[in-house]
Each structure stands twice: as structure tokens, then as C-alpha cells.
Tab-separated table of C-alpha atoms and ligand atoms in Angstrom:
chain	number	residue	atom	x	y	z
A	20	UNK	CA	135.928	1.680	194.075
A	21	UNK	CA	137.724	-1.645	193.794
A	22	UNK	CA	140.724	-1.667	191.471
A	23	UNK	CA	141.755	-4.349	188.984
A	24	UNK	CA	145.123	-3.688	187.365
A	25	UNK	CA	146.371	-5.665	184.354
A	26	UNK	CA	150.025	-5.435	183.239
A	27	UNK	CA	150.390	-6.055	179.489
A	28	UNK	CA	147.822	-5.283	176.774
A	29	UNK	CA	148.659	-8.195	174.490
A	30	UNK	CA	146.464	-11.228	173.746
A	31	UNK	CA	145.644	-12.259	177.321
A	32	UNK	CA	145.470	-8.805	178.938
A	33	UNK	CA	143.226	-7.330	176.250
A	34	UNK	CA	140.804	-10.280	176.342
A	35	UNK	CA	140.594	-10.196	180.124
A	36	UNK	CA	139.786	-6.483	180.457
A	37	UNK	CA	137.268	-6.629	177.604
A	38	UNK	CA	135.433	-9.594	179.110
A	39	UNK	CA	135.523	-8.264	182.672
A	40	UNK	CA	134.423	-4.738	181.709
A	41	UNK	CA	131.138	-6.244	180.527
A	42	UNK	CA	130.702	-8.191	183.760
A	43	UNK	CA	131.964	-5.915	186.548
A	44	UNK	CA	129.786	-2.989	187.643
A	45	UNK	CA	131.268	0.299	186.378
A	46	UNK	CA	130.208	2.044	189.572
A	47	UNK	CA	132.106	-0.440	191.738
A	48	UNK	CA	135.122	-1.474	189.708
A	49	UNK	CA	137.912	0.546	188.062
A	50	UNK	CA	139.838	-1.485	185.451
A	51	UNK	CA	143.249	-0.285	184.284
A	52	UNK	CA	145.583	-1.888	181.757
A	53	UNK	CA	149.207	-0.883	181.128
A	54	UNK	CA	151.435	-1.409	178.120
A	55	UNK	CA	154.578	0.263	176.923
A	56	UNK	CA	153.202	1.373	173.542
A	57	UNK	CA	150.057	1.665	171.445
A	58	UNK	CA	150.927	-0.974	168.823
A	59	UNK	CA	149.231	-4.359	169.226
A	60	UNK	CA	150.990	-6.936	167.006
A	61	UNK	CA	149.288	-10.056	165.670
A	62	UNK	CA	152.354	-12.171	166.410
A	63	UNK	CA	151.302	-15.306	164.458
A	64	UNK	CA	151.422	-13.050	161.377
A	65	UNK	CA	155.198	-12.527	161.846
A	66	UNK	CA	155.707	-16.032	160.400
A	67	UNK	CA	154.391	-14.863	157.039
A	68	UNK	CA	156.281	-11.541	156.779
A	69	UNK	CA	159.566	-13.066	155.507
A	70	UNK	CA	157.681	-14.690	152.607
A	71	UNK	CA	155.718	-11.568	151.670
A	72	UNK	CA	152.349	-13.227	152.431
A	73	UNK	CA	151.481	-10.333	154.778
A	74	UNK	CA	152.672	-6.752	154.879
A	75	UNK	CA	153.662	-5.320	158.297
A	76	UNK	CA	150.583	-3.053	158.367
A	77	UNK	CA	148.386	-6.181	158.187
A	78	UNK	CA	149.768	-7.573	161.443
A	79	UNK	CA	149.395	-4.581	163.762
A	80	UNK	CA	146.662	-2.332	165.068
A	81	UNK	CA	146.366	0.332	167.727
A	82	UNK	CA	146.022	-1.155	171.222
A	83	UNK	CA	143.560	1.585	172.133
A	84	UNK	CA	141.154	0.440	169.449
A	85	UNK	CA	141.113	-3.109	170.896
A	86	UNK	CA	140.346	-2.044	174.475
A	87	UNK	CA	136.733	-1.590	175.639
A	88	UNK	CA	135.323	1.775	176.684
A	89	UNK	CA	135.432	2.134	180.434
A	90	UNK	CA	138.909	0.588	180.731
A	91	UNK	CA	141.718	3.011	181.524
A	92	UNK	CA	144.662	2.358	179.180
A	93	UNK	CA	147.982	3.660	180.531
A	94	UNK	CA	150.990	3.789	178.216
A	95	UNK	CA	154.121	3.277	180.321
A	96	UNK	CA	156.918	0.848	181.053
A	97	UNK	CA	156.268	-1.172	184.211
A	98	UNK	CA	159.229	-0.856	186.541
A	99	UNK	CA	158.298	-2.941	189.587
A	100	UNK	CA	155.434	-4.574	191.434
A	101	UNK	CA	155.245	-4.020	195.208
A	102	UNK	CA	152.919	-6.895	196.154
A	103	UNK	CA	153.153	-6.263	199.885
A	104	UNK	CA	152.010	-2.630	199.379
A	105	UNK	CA	149.570	-3.476	196.554
A	106	UNK	CA	150.936	-1.059	193.995
A	107	UNK	CA	152.920	-0.956	190.763
A	108	UNK	CA	155.685	1.545	190.040
A	109	UNK	CA	155.931	2.752	186.448
A	110	UNK	CA	159.247	3.789	184.899
A	111	UNK	CA	157.999	7.399	184.561
A	112	UNK	CA	157.589	7.659	188.345
A	113	UNK	CA	153.810	7.166	188.545
A	114	UNK	CA	152.357	4.592	190.923
A	115	UNK	CA	149.223	2.520	190.334
A	116	UNK	CA	147.543	0.982	193.398
A	117	UNK	CA	145.513	-2.223	193.014
A	118	UNK	CA	143.248	-4.616	194.891
A	119	UNK	CA	143.787	-7.380	192.309
A	120	UNK	CA	146.696	-7.648	189.886
A	121	UNK	CA	146.979	-9.688	186.674
A	122	UNK	CA	150.446	-10.040	185.169
A	123	UNK	CA	149.991	-10.578	181.417
A	124	UNK	CA	153.362	-9.301	180.231
A	125	UNK	CA	154.147	-12.280	178.001
A	126	UNK	CA	157.582	-13.498	176.986
A	127	UNK	CA	160.142	-11.928	174.641
A	128	UNK	CA	163.073	-13.055	172.503
A	129	UNK	CA	166.375	-12.169	174.191
A	130	UNK	CA	169.250	-12.342	171.686
A	131	UNK	CA	171.407	-10.536	174.273
A	132	UNK	CA	171.504	-13.758	176.351
A	133	UNK	CA	173.627	-15.770	173.860
A	134	UNK	CA	177.246	-14.683	173.336
A	135	UNK	CA	177.803	-13.564	169.738
A	136	UNK	CA	174.137	-13.492	168.700
A	137	UNK	CA	174.119	-9.701	168.566
A	138	UNK	CA	177.571	-9.595	166.915
A	139	UNK	CA	178.506	-8.089	163.559
A	140	UNK	CA	176.401	-10.662	161.641
A	141	UNK	CA	173.137	-9.734	163.451
A	142	UNK	CA	170.636	-8.699	160.795
A	143	UNK	CA	173.289	-9.376	158.111
A	144	UNK	CA	173.320	-13.173	158.089
A	145	UNK	CA	171.699	-13.788	161.510
A	146	UNK	CA	167.968	-13.054	161.813
A	147	UNK	CA	164.992	-13.749	164.020
A	148	UNK	CA	161.338	-13.624	163.024
A	149	UNK	CA	159.814	-13.310	166.515
A	150	UNK	CA	159.731	-9.497	166.191
A	151	UNK	CA	158.246	-7.404	163.407
A	152	UNK	CA	161.652	-5.793	162.759
A	153	UNK	CA	163.380	-9.173	162.574
A	154	UNK	CA	160.765	-10.724	160.303
A	155	UNK	CA	160.834	-7.704	157.978
A	156	UNK	CA	164.642	-7.689	157.790
A	157	UNK	CA	164.581	-11.439	157.085
A	158	UNK	CA	162.267	-10.859	154.104
A	159	UNK	CA	165.053	-8.792	152.490
A	160	UNK	CA	167.707	-11.421	153.276
A	161	UNK	CA	165.618	-14.298	151.883
A	162	UNK	CA	165.005	-12.373	148.680
A	163	UNK	CA	168.789	-12.289	148.059
A	164	UNK	CA	169.552	-15.828	149.247
A	165	UNK	CA	170.121	-18.276	146.396
A	166	UNK	CA	172.646	-20.861	147.631
A	167	UNK	CA	174.384	-22.191	150.741
A	168	UNK	CA	173.246	-23.398	154.169
A	169	UNK	CA	170.027	-22.126	155.689
A	170	UNK	CA	170.013	-23.028	159.390
A	171	UNK	CA	166.835	-22.652	161.449
A	172	UNK	CA	167.763	-22.739	165.111
A	173	UNK	CA	166.042	-22.850	168.492
A	174	UNK	CA	168.228	-21.605	171.352
A	175	UNK	CA	166.357	-23.162	174.277
A	176	UNK	CA	162.889	-24.059	175.505
A	177	UNK	CA	160.286	-22.949	176.406
A	178	UNK	CA	159.587	-20.590	173.520
A	179	UNK	CA	156.274	-19.076	172.547
A	180	UNK	CA	154.553	-20.952	169.752
A	181	UNK	CA	156.950	-23.927	169.901
A	182	UNK	CA	155.882	-25.046	166.420
A	183	UNK	CA	156.711	-21.708	164.729
A	184	UNK	CA	160.379	-22.666	163.996
A	185	UNK	CA	159.164	-25.853	162.274
A	186	UNK	CA	156.565	-23.887	160.343
A	187	UNK	CA	159.251	-21.459	159.189
A	188	UNK	CA	161.422	-24.397	158.089
A	189	UNK	CA	158.598	-26.014	156.081
A	190	UNK	CA	157.616	-22.702	154.486
A	191	UNK	CA	161.235	-21.873	153.606
A	192	UNK	CA	161.749	-25.319	152.052
A	193	UNK	CA	158.630	-24.916	149.894
A	194	UNK	CA	159.615	-21.333	149.027
A	195	UNK	CA	163.054	-22.513	147.810
A	196	UNK	CA	161.427	-25.287	145.739
A	197	UNK	CA	159.029	-22.821	144.099
A	198	UNK	CA	162.022	-20.712	143.072
A	199	UNK	CA	164.009	-23.696	141.745
A	200	UNK	CA	166.658	-23.078	144.409
A	201	UNK	CA	166.153	-26.190	146.532
A	202	UNK	CA	169.118	-28.062	144.956
A	203	UNK	CA	171.410	-25.158	145.780
A	204	UNK	CA	170.415	-24.829	149.445
A	205	UNK	CA	170.976	-27.204	152.337
A	206	UNK	CA	168.252	-26.731	154.969
A	207	UNK	CA	169.176	-27.570	158.573
A	208	UNK	CA	166.980	-27.577	161.701
A	209	UNK	CA	169.063	-27.269	164.896
A	210	UNK	CA	167.105	-27.888	168.086
A	211	UNK	CA	167.857	-28.407	171.793
A	212	UNK	CA	165.212	-31.177	171.774
A	213	UNK	CA	165.979	-34.761	170.809
A	214	UNK	CA	163.256	-34.622	168.125
A	215	UNK	CA	161.101	-32.209	166.172
A	216	UNK	CA	158.661	-31.468	169.010
A	217	UNK	CA	158.209	-31.970	172.759
A	218	UNK	CA	155.425	-34.609	172.595
A	219	UNK	CA	156.156	-38.117	171.184
A	220	UNK	CA	153.310	-38.724	168.658
A	221	UNK	CA	153.549	-35.238	167.092
A	222	UNK	CA	157.362	-35.361	167.222
A	223	UNK	CA	157.433	-38.580	165.197
A	224	UNK	CA	154.946	-37.218	162.686
A	225	UNK	CA	156.761	-33.901	162.248
A	226	UNK	CA	160.139	-35.677	162.189
A	227	UNK	CA	158.963	-37.786	159.248
A	228	UNK	CA	157.856	-34.620	157.449
A	229	UNK	CA	161.338	-33.103	157.914
A	230	UNK	CA	162.912	-36.304	156.595
A	231	UNK	CA	160.628	-36.400	153.523
A	232	UNK	CA	161.707	-32.851	152.714
A	233	UNK	CA	165.409	-33.762	153.129
A	234	UNK	CA	165.827	-31.295	155.978
A	235	UNK	CA	168.837	-32.187	158.116
A	236	UNK	CA	168.004	-32.268	161.844
A	237	UNK	CA	170.712	-31.384	164.369
A	238	UNK	CA	169.148	-32.670	167.624
A	239	UNK	CA	170.176	-32.054	171.256
A	240	UNK	CA	171.990	-28.919	170.111
A	241	UNK	CA	172.472	-26.406	172.933
A	242	UNK	CA	174.245	-23.331	171.583
A	243	UNK	CA	177.045	-21.922	173.716
A	244	UNK	CA	178.054	-19.069	171.408
A	245	UNK	CA	177.913	-17.885	167.800
A	246	UNK	CA	181.213	-17.341	166.017
A	247	UNK	CA	180.545	-14.379	163.716
A	248	UNK	CA	183.888	-14.558	161.870
A	249	UNK	CA	183.390	-18.216	160.877
A	250	UNK	CA	179.576	-18.006	160.707
A	251	UNK	CA	179.234	-20.949	163.028
A	252	UNK	CA	176.912	-22.035	165.832
A	253	UNK	CA	179.017	-23.645	168.562
A	254	UNK	CA	177.357	-25.881	171.167
A	255	UNK	CA	178.302	-26.620	174.771
A	256	UNK	CA	179.473	-30.092	173.688
A	257	UNK	CA	181.694	-28.389	171.032
A	258	UNK	CA	179.666	-29.361	167.972
A	259	UNK	CA	179.779	-26.796	165.167
A	260	UNK	CA	176.995	-25.942	162.731
A	261	UNK	CA	178.062	-23.623	159.905
A	262	UNK	CA	175.537	-21.306	158.259
A	263	UNK	CA	175.231	-18.857	155.404
A	264	UNK	CA	171.833	-17.671	156.614
A	265	UNK	CA	170.858	-18.273	160.241
A	266	UNK	CA	167.256	-17.910	161.377
A	267	UNK	CA	167.354	-18.215	165.134
A	268	UNK	CA	164.774	-18.206	167.895
A	269	UNK	CA	166.644	-16.473	170.714
A	270	UNK	CA	166.115	-17.515	174.339
A	271	UNK	CA	162.605	-16.441	175.411
A	272	UNK	CA	162.212	-14.774	178.806
A	273	UNK	CA	159.453	-13.186	180.842
A	274	UNK	CA	159.563	-9.460	181.597
A	275	UNK	CA	162.502	-8.068	183.570
A	276	UNK	CA	160.140	-6.248	185.973
A	277	UNK	CA	158.930	-9.674	187.143
A	278	UNK	CA	162.485	-10.498	188.230
A	279	UNK	CA	163.037	-7.051	189.768
A	280	UNK	CA	159.864	-7.546	191.820
A	281	UNK	CA	161.036	-10.926	193.136
A	282	UNK	CA	158.044	-12.613	191.486
A	283	UNK	CA	159.721	-14.827	188.873
A	284	UNK	CA	161.570	-18.086	188.369
A	285	UNK	CA	164.982	-18.232	186.643
A	286	UNK	CA	163.410	-17.266	183.283
A	287	UNK	CA	161.197	-14.554	184.856
A	288	UNK	CA	157.981	-16.590	184.665
A	289	UNK	CA	155.514	-16.156	187.533
A	290	UNK	CA	154.855	-19.369	189.526
A	291	UNK	CA	151.082	-19.950	189.675
A	292	UNK	CA	148.628	-22.717	190.429
A	293	UNK	CA	148.198	-24.442	187.057
A	294	UNK	CA	144.419	-24.711	187.447
A	295	UNK	CA	143.493	-21.219	188.692
A	296	UNK	CA	146.556	-19.200	187.554
A	297	UNK	CA	146.706	-17.644	191.019
A	298	UNK	CA	150.162	-16.763	192.347
A	299	UNK	CA	151.569	-19.420	194.648
A	300	UNK	CA	152.579	-16.589	196.998
A	301	UNK	CA	150.119	-13.675	196.686
A	302	UNK	CA	146.380	-14.483	196.752
A	303	UNK	CA	145.358	-11.252	194.957
A	304	UNK	CA	147.873	-11.757	192.120
A	305	UNK	CA	147.369	-13.843	188.958
A	306	UNK	CA	149.513	-14.451	185.869
A	307	UNK	CA	147.763	-15.288	182.595
A	308	UNK	CA	149.241	-16.093	179.172
A	309	UNK	CA	152.933	-16.527	178.417
A	310	UNK	CA	153.951	-14.703	181.637
A	311	UNK	CA	153.076	-17.668	183.885
A	312	UNK	CA	155.055	-20.847	184.514
A	313	UNK	CA	152.236	-23.311	183.672
A	314	UNK	CA	153.584	-26.463	181.960
A	315	UNK	CA	151.845	-26.149	178.606
A	316	UNK	CA	152.725	-24.357	175.358
A	317	UNK	CA	153.203	-20.633	175.426
A	318	UNK	CA	150.628	-19.784	172.773
A	319	UNK	CA	147.818	-17.409	171.918
A	320	UNK	CA	145.375	-20.318	172.135
A	321	UNK	CA	146.478	-20.992	175.729
A	322	UNK	CA	146.165	-17.276	176.535
A	323	UNK	CA	142.631	-17.440	175.114
A	324	UNK	CA	141.409	-20.642	176.817
A	325	UNK	CA	143.024	-19.866	180.164
A	326	UNK	CA	141.739	-16.264	180.128
A	327	UNK	CA	138.178	-17.620	179.812
A	328	UNK	CA	138.658	-19.817	182.851
A	329	UNK	CA	140.394	-17.040	184.771
A	330	UNK	CA	137.471	-14.656	184.098
A	331	UNK	CA	134.879	-17.172	185.358
A	332	UNK	CA	136.913	-17.851	188.477
A	333	UNK	CA	137.649	-14.169	189.109
A	334	UNK	CA	133.949	-13.277	189.025
A	335	UNK	CA	133.319	-15.988	191.607
A	336	UNK	CA	136.223	-14.860	193.768
A	337	UNK	CA	135.112	-11.230	193.985
A	338	UNK	CA	131.601	-12.473	194.695
A	339	UNK	CA	132.912	-14.399	197.706
A	340	UNK	CA	132.421	-17.809	196.082
A	341	UNK	CA	135.075	-20.536	195.562
A	342	UNK	CA	136.996	-20.652	192.264
A	343	UNK	CA	135.702	-23.973	190.935
A	344	UNK	CA	137.072	-24.093	187.407
A	345	UNK	CA	140.507	-25.611	186.786
A	346	UNK	CA	142.430	-24.951	183.559
A	347	UNK	CA	143.724	-28.193	181.974
A	348	UNK	CA	146.511	-26.660	179.831
A	349	UNK	CA	144.410	-26.758	176.639
A	350	UNK	CA	146.424	-25.626	173.593
A	351	UNK	CA	145.787	-25.831	169.890
A	352	UNK	CA	147.851	-24.724	166.969
A	353	UNK	CA	147.812	-24.806	163.205
A	354	UNK	CA	151.201	-25.864	161.793
A	355	UNK	CA	151.942	-24.497	158.307
A	356	UNK	CA	153.650	-27.208	156.260
A	357	UNK	CA	154.153	-25.401	152.919
A	358	UNK	CA	152.429	-25.824	149.536
A	359	UNK	CA	149.220	-24.240	150.882
A	360	UNK	CA	148.669	-26.863	153.575
A	361	UNK	CA	148.788	-27.062	157.364
A	362	UNK	CA	148.284	-29.482	160.245
A	363	UNK	CA	146.296	-28.906	163.422
A	364	UNK	CA	147.239	-30.102	166.906
A	365	UNK	CA	145.090	-29.984	170.049
A	366	UNK	CA	146.336	-31.091	173.477
A	367	UNK	CA	146.556	-30.311	177.198
A	368	UNK	CA	148.730	-30.962	180.257
A	369	UNK	CA	148.023	-34.702	180.176
A	370	UNK	CA	146.926	-35.592	176.625
A	371	UNK	CA	149.460	-35.255	173.836
A	372	UNK	CA	148.440	-34.171	170.294
A	373	UNK	CA	146.533	-37.081	168.767
A	374	UNK	CA	145.280	-37.800	165.238
A	375	UNK	CA	141.569	-37.580	164.358
A	376	UNK	CA	139.043	-34.865	163.473
A	377	UNK	CA	138.637	-31.593	165.380
A	378	UNK	CA	134.988	-30.548	165.620
A	379	UNK	CA	134.604	-26.859	164.725
A	380	UNK	CA	131.313	-24.962	164.483
A	381	UNK	CA	130.515	-23.995	160.829
A	382	UNK	CA	133.944	-24.636	159.223
A	383	UNK	CA	134.811	-28.044	160.756
A	384	UNK	CA	135.674	-30.761	161.316
A	385	UNK	CA	139.383	-30.171	160.692
A	386	UNK	CA	142.018	-32.896	160.325
A	387	UNK	CA	144.218	-33.410	163.387
A	388	UNK	CA	147.881	-34.153	162.644
A	389	UNK	CA	146.995	-34.234	158.936
A	390	UNK	CA	148.246	-31.849	156.253
A	391	UNK	CA	145.166	-30.294	154.671
A	392	UNK	CA	144.230	-27.217	152.680
A	393	UNK	CA	141.363	-26.522	155.120
A	394	UNK	CA	143.824	-26.218	158.013
A	395	UNK	CA	145.901	-23.718	156.024
A	396	UNK	CA	142.786	-21.657	155.253
A	397	UNK	CA	141.879	-21.876	158.964
A	398	UNK	CA	145.292	-20.462	159.871
A	399	UNK	CA	144.863	-17.543	157.458
A	400	UNK	CA	141.285	-16.894	158.649
A	401	UNK	CA	142.455	-16.723	162.232
A	402	UNK	CA	143.878	-13.209	161.762
A	403	UNK	CA	140.342	-11.874	161.251
A	404	UNK	CA	139.004	-13.956	164.132
A	405	UNK	CA	141.770	-12.585	166.377
A	406	UNK	CA	140.917	-8.934	165.802
A	407	UNK	CA	137.155	-9.242	165.550
A	408	UNK	CA	136.198	-12.033	167.956
A	409	UNK	CA	139.012	-13.156	170.203
A	410	UNK	CA	140.359	-9.801	171.443
A	411	UNK	CA	136.885	-8.267	171.952
A	412	UNK	CA	136.143	-11.343	174.097
A	413	UNK	CA	133.327	-12.732	171.945
A	414	UNK	CA	132.666	-16.493	172.324
A	415	UNK	CA	134.267	-18.623	169.564
A	416	UNK	CA	132.194	-21.712	170.389
A	417	UNK	CA	135.302	-23.703	171.383
A	418	UNK	CA	135.576	-25.451	174.755
A	419	UNK	CA	138.069	-23.758	177.115
A	420	UNK	CA	139.273	-27.138	178.369
A	421	UNK	CA	140.268	-29.840	175.871
A	422	UNK	CA	137.668	-32.268	174.536
A	423	UNK	CA	138.442	-35.835	173.374
A	424	UNK	CA	135.674	-35.558	170.783
A	425	UNK	CA	136.993	-36.717	167.370
A	426	UNK	CA	140.411	-37.759	168.681
A	427	UNK	CA	141.838	-41.216	168.085
A	428	UNK	CA	143.617	-42.285	171.302
A	429	UNK	CA	147.142	-43.692	170.919
A	430	UNK	CA	147.188	-47.517	170.851
B	16	FAD	C1	156.286	-15.774	165.223
B	16	FAD	C2	155.190	-16.146	166.169
B	16	FAD	C3	154.172	-16.982	165.741
B	16	FAD	C4	153.144	-17.346	166.609
B	16	FAD	N1	152.154	-18.164	166.148
B	16	FAD	C5	151.171	-18.552	166.993
B	16	FAD	C6	150.124	-19.403	166.541
B	16	FAD	O1	150.069	-19.777	165.361
B	16	FAD	N2	149.184	-19.792	167.440
B	16	FAD	C7	149.204	-19.392	168.737
B	16	FAD	O2	148.317	-19.769	169.514
B	16	FAD	N3	150.187	-18.565	169.198
B	16	FAD	C8	151.162	-18.138	168.364
B	16	FAD	N4	152.140	-17.303	168.810
B	16	FAD	C9	152.223	-16.984	170.264
B	16	FAD	C10	151.275	-15.879	170.701
B	16	FAD	O3	151.437	-14.729	169.918
B	16	FAD	C11	151.554	-15.562	172.165
B	16	FAD	O4	151.624	-16.769	172.888
B	16	FAD	C12	150.467	-14.697	172.751
B	16	FAD	O5	150.489	-13.434	172.147
B	16	FAD	C13	150.656	-14.582	174.273
B	16	FAD	O6	149.808	-13.609	174.794
B	16	FAD	P1	150.232	-12.806	176.101
B	16	FAD	O7	149.131	-11.860	176.364
B	16	FAD	O8	150.645	-13.736	177.161
B	16	FAD	O9	151.560	-12.009	175.681
B	16	FAD	P2	151.708	-10.864	174.593
B	16	FAD	O10	150.585	-10.906	173.613
B	16	FAD	O11	153.094	-10.979	174.062
B	16	FAD	O12	151.539	-9.516	175.431
B	16	FAD	C14	152.418	-9.134	176.447
B	16	FAD	C15	152.395	-7.611	176.534
B	16	FAD	O13	153.084	-7.180	177.707
B	16	FAD	C16	153.747	-5.975	177.398
B	16	FAD	N5	154.847	-5.744	178.343
B	16	FAD	C17	155.886	-6.589	178.617
B	16	FAD	N6	156.713	-6.000	179.491
B	16	FAD	C18	156.198	-4.789	179.793
B	16	FAD	C19	156.613	-3.720	180.628
B	16	FAD	N7	157.754	-3.780	181.360
B	16	FAD	N8	155.847	-2.606	180.675
B	16	FAD	C20	154.706	-2.524	179.950
B	16	FAD	N9	154.262	-3.499	179.154
B	16	FAD	C21	154.992	-4.622	179.062
B	16	FAD	C22	154.226	-6.178	175.965
B	16	FAD	O14	154.478	-4.947	175.332
B	16	FAD	C23	153.073	-6.952	175.342
B	16	FAD	O15	152.162	-6.124	174.686
B	16	FAD	C24	153.153	-16.871	167.949
B	16	FAD	C25	154.168	-16.014	168.374
B	16	FAD	C26	155.175	-15.639	167.500
B	16	FAD	C27	156.263	-14.712	167.976
């Protein structure tokens, strides 16, 4: 038997094993996937927990139930990969040998990396919403917040779903307006970037939306520490941003086992070829989803599109044929903007998000870089698509690589 081992049963790992189990002969191939627990979160749903739009039980399911029959699901913490020996050591002492390895262990918020973030104010006036616990605790804090400074803060890039902090800011602003509290609350967006987003056209568009909503932007802000006594973000260049309620996106990092195995860069992301997702060092090792160092957004959509290309290439590889498909960094994302509306962006390594119409089978076209009700409904519908189509590996009818169809190129 040949052995495919996948580390991480999140978005990318689950899709990959489900697609490959249908394609690889059960008599020839053993497929194993490892994760540390049996709770699969729908992470985009965390955004809505603080506002009570979803309950926690609506954004999680058992991992087991998402994984196809014929795939061995091992619950354990991965301790280390031994690529030269072709095996993986688990924290409980077991060892899993492999012929091919896929690292799909994602990226996680690391509040421990910023001095003072986990101080006495953590989960009192300092919250995150990138974990279910954080988002749930923040719901309680928002409920009791009726005046002062609400600061939404990004520690550093890259982060997964780079638009989520903006979405939270827009939703919070609308939420305060609905409760007649907007005049009593100053809303601040503190970012290490020089604008609202990484790409120029979208950054200008989103920047204007922040301005229209009278949200104060604190650009180029790189936090050095958080002063808990004075409730203050302090930057390396000694700027100070006071807060009454801080919603921070901690530094995001790949899994520690990647570093322990000598497979990561300085943020524990696995260097891979950006077209094939194959390790730049080990030919039988791939990294798919947020775990890799490819220069596009860390997002579920990227995990999805790149997993499709990886699967096609992998089937060719094990069949002795060349891997001909190259991933182009395709990402798309709905951006909630409050008041029951959202924008949609679609881009890749080389093409930035552009305005226009996004062709979508049945429900489309959807407005690109436009606030519409249809985009908001698309965002809400995606939870059902995630569980019922995306994770099982059913085709969504979207191209894996980006299409220019409907886009209006920048002048
Ligand atoms: C608040 C929020 C909003 C988001 N909104 C969107 C959105 O609107 N659109 C979008 O496209 N994306 C969004 N995302 C991003 C999206 O959820 C991720 O990019 C996507 O889940 C990445 O998939 P992945 O498989 O690479 O990683 P994950 O789905 O995170 O899976 C990684 C898995 O590896 C496991 N793992 C890690 N280390 C170990 C270890 N040592 N041992 C065992 N198992 C381990 C983890 O437990 C986890 O299950 C959002 C994310 C957040 C947090």
C-alpha cells in the first residue's frame, strides 16, 4: 500500500482527502488525516458571533462527519515531521510513516507574541474574534459597551482573511448606529498597512468607506506592547492609541511543529512552489492552505481553489505524469459592510481586485467592489455551501484559477 498522510483536518485537508479518496484506488492507497480534536469550526462564522447573528453551535461540526469513509482520521497533536525518514511523530508517541505528505495545518492567532496582550485586560477589555472563545467573549463585552473608544487593531501581516478586521469594523459601526450609540463611541482602525487593504484599488475603495462612516484610521501602526494599566496600544515609533474596548487580531503564525521540523520560514510557513504547492526542499511534501508561504491571501477560498489544482497535479504525479497545472493565487472574498450589505473581491497573484460583475452559476452575477444586498446574502449562504459542497469536495462551478470575465480593468 502507498501512504498519503495529511496533517490538519481543516478546510484544505478535509477537501483534499475527500476528493482523493474518490480518485485513488482503495486497494492501493491508504489515506490518513490527523487533527488535534474532533471539532471542525466554520471560521468565517466567527465574525458574526459577537453580534449574535450566529450561535456557536451553528459554526462547528464534528470533523469525523466531514471526512469520507475509507480515510483514517487520527486525533492527535503533531509533534514533528522527519522528512528524511518519511514519518511523522505524534505528541502521544505514535509514529505515522508516509510516502507523500501534505501539511495543511493552517495558521493561528498568537496573542502570546505581543508583550502585554495576554495581560490583566485580556478578555476584560482586550478581545480577539479569530477563535470561537474570543468571539463569544466579545459578544458579552459588546453587549455592555455603550460609550468610549472602540479600537479594532491588526498586529501584523499576513493574517488569515485579511478583510475580516475591516468587516468587523463596518459591522460594529452599523451595530452602534442601530442602538443609537454611535455618537457616544469613537471607532478607530489601527493597521500596520499604510491604507485599508494591501492592494491599491480595493484599498482606496475601502478607505473611502471608512471615511464615510467617520472611522478614524491609524495607519502604519506597528504595536510594540500593550499597556494594560493605561489601556493603551504603544507602537515601535512610540505612538499611543488609547482604548476602552480593544478588538485585536494577534500575530498569525503557522504551526509550531513546522518550525520544530525545520520546515518553516520565520513565521512557520512552509516554503513551496507557488504554482504546484510542492516543497522547495522535499519532492514528496506539499503544503496547501494557510500553512504555505504562497504570496496571496490566507483564505478559505484560496484553500479551496489551490486544493483543486493540487489534487489534479497529485493524481498526475502518482501516475508518473508531469504536474501541468499551476495555481495563480486565485482568492475571492465577500466583505460585510453593515446594514445588510457586502462587497465581493476576486483577485490573484498578479491581478488586484477590480470592479465589475462576477459571473456565478444560478445566483449571479454579483457586484465586484460594490456594496449590495445580494453579496451579503451570498456571504450568509456560504455557510451551507461550506458544509454541504465545499468540504465534501463537490464541484461549485467556479474556476480554480481567476477569470477576467466581467471585470473592468483599471485604466
Ligand atoms: C474570523 C475569520 C473569518 C474568516 N472569513 C473568511 C471568509 O469570509 N472567506 C474566506 O475565504 N476565508 C475566511 N477565513 C479564513 C479561513 O477560515 C481559512 O483561511 C481557512 O480555514 C484555511 O484553511 P486551512 O485548511 O489552511 O487551515 P484550517 O482550516 O485552519 O485548518 C488547519 C487545521 O490544522 C490543525 N492543526 C494545526 N496544528 C496542529 C497540530 N500540531 N496537530 C494537529 N493538528 C493541527 C488545526 O487544528 C486545524 O484544524 C476566516 C477566518 C477567520 C478566523
